[in-house]
């Protein structure tokens, strides 16, 4: 099995939006954005809205977590993949399913009741912390930053 050319994996509960669709895609030189999320994989309206944000030269695929696990290794080496997931649990499921994720950009996890804010854009609860710790144990580098030009921080030091 060939190793897919995954440039970066990003956790962002907004999935594809301006920051992801323009800033990160251009910074990485990606030509394909893969959104791995069970709900979005079956929501054509949300997919169409996200497609509008991307430049015409960038393709997007919307896969369930299992389909991502099943097909990511079949990616053409010319595909420069920016993998986007909604939360840390989706990222962990992919990693444990065999997707070769070495580094995760933690970009945005909205505040909700019961979560503590660890940065201006990231809030976590105990389940999130456990998932981040498991990813760390699996050797994944966890880099918290909103945009490419910002200095990244190791999320483990904030938990």
CSV table of C-alpha atoms in Angstrom, one decimal:
chain,number,residue,atom,x,y,z
A,1,UNK,CA,0.0,0.0,0.0
A,2,UNK,CA,1.3,3.4,-1.0
A,3,UNK,CA,1.5,6.1,1.6
A,4,UNK,CA,-0.9,8.9,0.7
A,5,UNK,CA,0.6,12.4,0.4
A,6,UNK,CA,-1.2,14.0,3.4
A,7,UNK,CA,0.4,17.4,3.8
A,8,UNK,CA,-1.5,18.2,7.0
A,9,UNK,CA,-4.5,17.1,9.1
A,10,UNK,CA,-6.5,19.9,10.7
A,11,UNK,CA,-9.1,19.8,13.4
A,12,UNK,CA,-11.6,22.6,12.8
A,13,UNK,CA,-15.2,22.2,13.8
A,14,UNK,CA,-16.2,24.6,11.0
A,15,UNK,CA,-14.5,22.3,8.4
A,16,UNK,CA,-14.0,24.2,5.2
A,17,UNK,CA,-14.3,28.0,5.5
A,18,UNK,CA,-12.3,31.0,4.4
A,19,UNK,CA,-9.2,30.3,6.6
A,20,UNK,CA,-9.1,26.6,5.5
A,21,UNK,CA,-10.2,27.1,1.9
A,22,UNK,CA,-7.8,29.8,1.0
A,23,UNK,CA,-5.1,30.5,3.6
A,24,UNK,CA,-4.2,27.0,4.6
A,25,UNK,CA,-4.7,25.5,1.1
A,26,UNK,CA,-2.3,28.1,-0.4
A,27,UNK,CA,0.2,27.8,2.4
A,28,UNK,CA,0.4,24.0,2.0
A,29,UNK,CA,0.2,23.8,-1.7
A,30,UNK,CA,-2.7,21.3,-1.5
A,31,UNK,CA,-4.7,20.4,-4.5
A,32,UNK,CA,-7.2,18.2,-2.7
A,33,UNK,CA,-9.1,18.8,0.6
A,34,UNK,CA,-10.6,15.7,2.1
A,35,UNK,CA,-13.2,16.3,4.8
A,36,UNK,CA,-13.6,13.2,6.9
A,37,UNK,CA,-16.8,13.3,8.9
A,38,UNK,CA,-19.7,10.9,9.1
A,39,UNK,CA,-22.4,13.6,9.2
A,40,UNK,CA,-21.0,15.8,6.4
A,41,UNK,CA,-20.4,12.8,4.1
A,42,UNK,CA,-24.2,12.6,3.8
A,43,UNK,CA,-25.1,16.3,3.7
A,44,UNK,CA,-25.0,17.6,0.1
A,45,UNK,CA,-26.1,21.1,1.1
A,46,UNK,CA,-23.2,21.6,3.5
A,47,UNK,CA,-20.8,20.1,1.0
A,48,UNK,CA,-22.0,22.6,-1.7
A,49,UNK,CA,-21.6,25.5,0.7
A,50,UNK,CA,-18.0,24.4,1.5
A,51,UNK,CA,-17.2,23.9,-2.2
A,52,UNK,CA,-18.1,27.6,-2.8
A,53,UNK,CA,-15.2,28.6,-0.5
A,54,UNK,CA,-12.5,26.7,-2.4
A,55,UNK,CA,-10.7,28.1,-5.4
A,56,UNK,CA,-11.7,26.3,-8.7
A,57,UNK,CA,-8.4,24.6,-9.0
A,58,UNK,CA,-8.8,22.7,-5.6
A,59,UNK,CA,-10.9,19.6,-5.4
A,60,UNK,CA,-12.8,18.5,-2.3
A,61,UNK,CA,-14.0,15.0,-1.2
A,62,UNK,CA,-16.4,14.4,1.6
A,63,UNK,CA,-16.0,10.9,3.1
A,64,UNK,CA,-17.2,9.1,6.2
A,65,UNK,CA,-14.5,8.2,8.7
A,66,UNK,CA,-14.6,4.5,7.5
A,67,UNK,CA,-14.5,5.4,3.8
A,68,UNK,CA,-11.5,7.6,4.5
A,69,UNK,CA,-9.8,4.7,6.3
A,70,UNK,CA,-10.7,2.4,3.4
A,71,UNK,CA,-9.6,4.7,0.4
A,72,UNK,CA,-6.9,7.1,1.6
A,73,UNK,CA,-4.1,4.6,0.7
A,74,UNK,CA,-5.4,4.5,-2.9
A,75,UNK,CA,-4.8,8.2,-3.4
A,76,UNK,CA,-2.7,9.1,-6.4
A,77,UNK,CA,0.8,10.4,-5.3
A,78,UNK,CA,0.0,13.6,-7.3
A,79,UNK,CA,-2.8,14.3,-4.9
A,80,UNK,CA,-1.5,16.7,-2.2
A,81,UNK,CA,-4.0,16.1,0.5
A,82,UNK,CA,-5.2,18.5,3.2
A,83,UNK,CA,-7.2,16.3,5.6
A,84,UNK,CA,-9.8,18.2,7.6
A,85,UNK,CA,-11.8,16.7,10.5
A,86,UNK,CA,-14.4,18.2,12.8
A,87,UNK,CA,-13.0,17.2,16.2
A,88,UNK,CA,-10.2,15.3,17.9
A,89,UNK,CA,-12.4,12.1,18.1
A,90,UNK,CA,-12.6,11.9,14.3
A,91,UNK,CA,-8.8,12.4,14.1
A,92,UNK,CA,-8.2,9.6,16.6
A,93,UNK,CA,-10.6,7.3,14.8
A,94,UNK,CA,-8.7,7.9,11.5
A,95,UNK,CA,-5.3,7.4,13.2
A,96,UNK,CA,-6.4,4.2,14.9
A,97,UNK,CA,-7.9,3.0,11.6
A,98,UNK,CA,-4.5,3.2,9.9
A,99,UNK,CA,-4.5,6.6,8.3
A,100,UNK,CA,-0.9,7.8,8.4
A,101,UNK,CA,-1.3,11.0,10.4
A,102,UNK,CA,2.0,12.3,11.9
A,103,UNK,CA,1.0,15.9,12.7
A,104,UNK,CA,-2.3,17.6,13.5
A,105,UNK,CA,-3.0,21.3,13.4
A,106,UNK,CA,-5.5,22.0,16.1
A,107,UNK,CA,-7.3,25.0,14.7
A,108,UNK,CA,-10.8,25.4,16.1
A,109,UNK,CA,-12.9,23.6,18.7
A,110,UNK,CA,-15.8,25.8,19.8
A,111,UNK,CA,-16.6,26.4,23.5
A,112,UNK,CA,-19.6,24.5,24.8
A,113,UNK,CA,-21.0,24.0,28.3
A,114,UNK,CA,-18.7,21.8,30.3
A,115,UNK,CA,-15.5,22.6,28.3
A,116,UNK,CA,-12.6,24.7,29.4
A,117,UNK,CA,-11.0,27.2,27.1
A,118,UNK,CA,-7.3,26.5,26.5
A,119,UNK,CA,-6.7,29.1,23.8
A,120,UNK,CA,-8.8,31.8,22.0
A,121,UNK,CA,-10.1,29.2,19.5
A,122,UNK,CA,-9.9,25.8,21.3
A,123,UNK,CA,-12.0,24.5,24.2
A,124,UNK,CA,-11.8,20.9,25.5
A,125,UNK,CA,-13.5,18.6,28.0
A,126,UNK,CA,-12.2,15.4,29.6
A,127,UNK,CA,-13.1,13.2,26.6
A,128,UNK,CA,-11.2,15.6,24.3
A,129,UNK,CA,-8.2,15.6,26.6
A,130,UNK,CA,-8.1,11.8,26.7
A,131,UNK,CA,-8.3,11.7,22.9
A,132,UNK,CA,-5.4,14.2,22.6
A,133,UNK,CA,-3.3,12.2,25.0
A,134,UNK,CA,-4.0,9.0,23.0
A,135,UNK,CA,-2.9,10.7,19.8
A,136,UNK,CA,0.2,11.9,21.6
A,137,UNK,CA,0.9,8.3,22.7
A,138,UNK,CA,0.6,7.2,19.1
A,139,UNK,CA,3.4,9.7,18.2
A,140,UNK,CA,1.2,12.4,16.6
A,141,UNK,CA,2.6,15.9,16.9
A,142,UNK,CA,-0.2,18.2,18.1
A,143,UNK,CA,0.3,21.8,16.9
A,144,UNK,CA,-2.2,24.5,18.0
A,145,UNK,CA,-2.4,27.4,15.7
A,146,UNK,CA,-5.2,29.3,13.8
A,147,UNK,CA,-3.3,30.4,10.7
A,148,UNK,CA,0.0,29.4,9.1
A,149,UNK,CA,1.9,32.5,10.1
A,150,UNK,CA,1.1,32.2,13.8
A,151,UNK,CA,3.6,30.5,16.1
A,152,UNK,CA,2.4,27.1,16.9
A,153,UNK,CA,2.1,25.7,20.4
A,154,UNK,CA,2.2,22.0,21.5
A,155,UNK,CA,-1.3,21.4,22.8
A,156,UNK,CA,0.0,18.9,25.4
A,157,UNK,CA,1.5,21.8,27.4
A,158,UNK,CA,-2.0,23.4,27.6
A,159,UNK,CA,-4.0,20.4,28.8
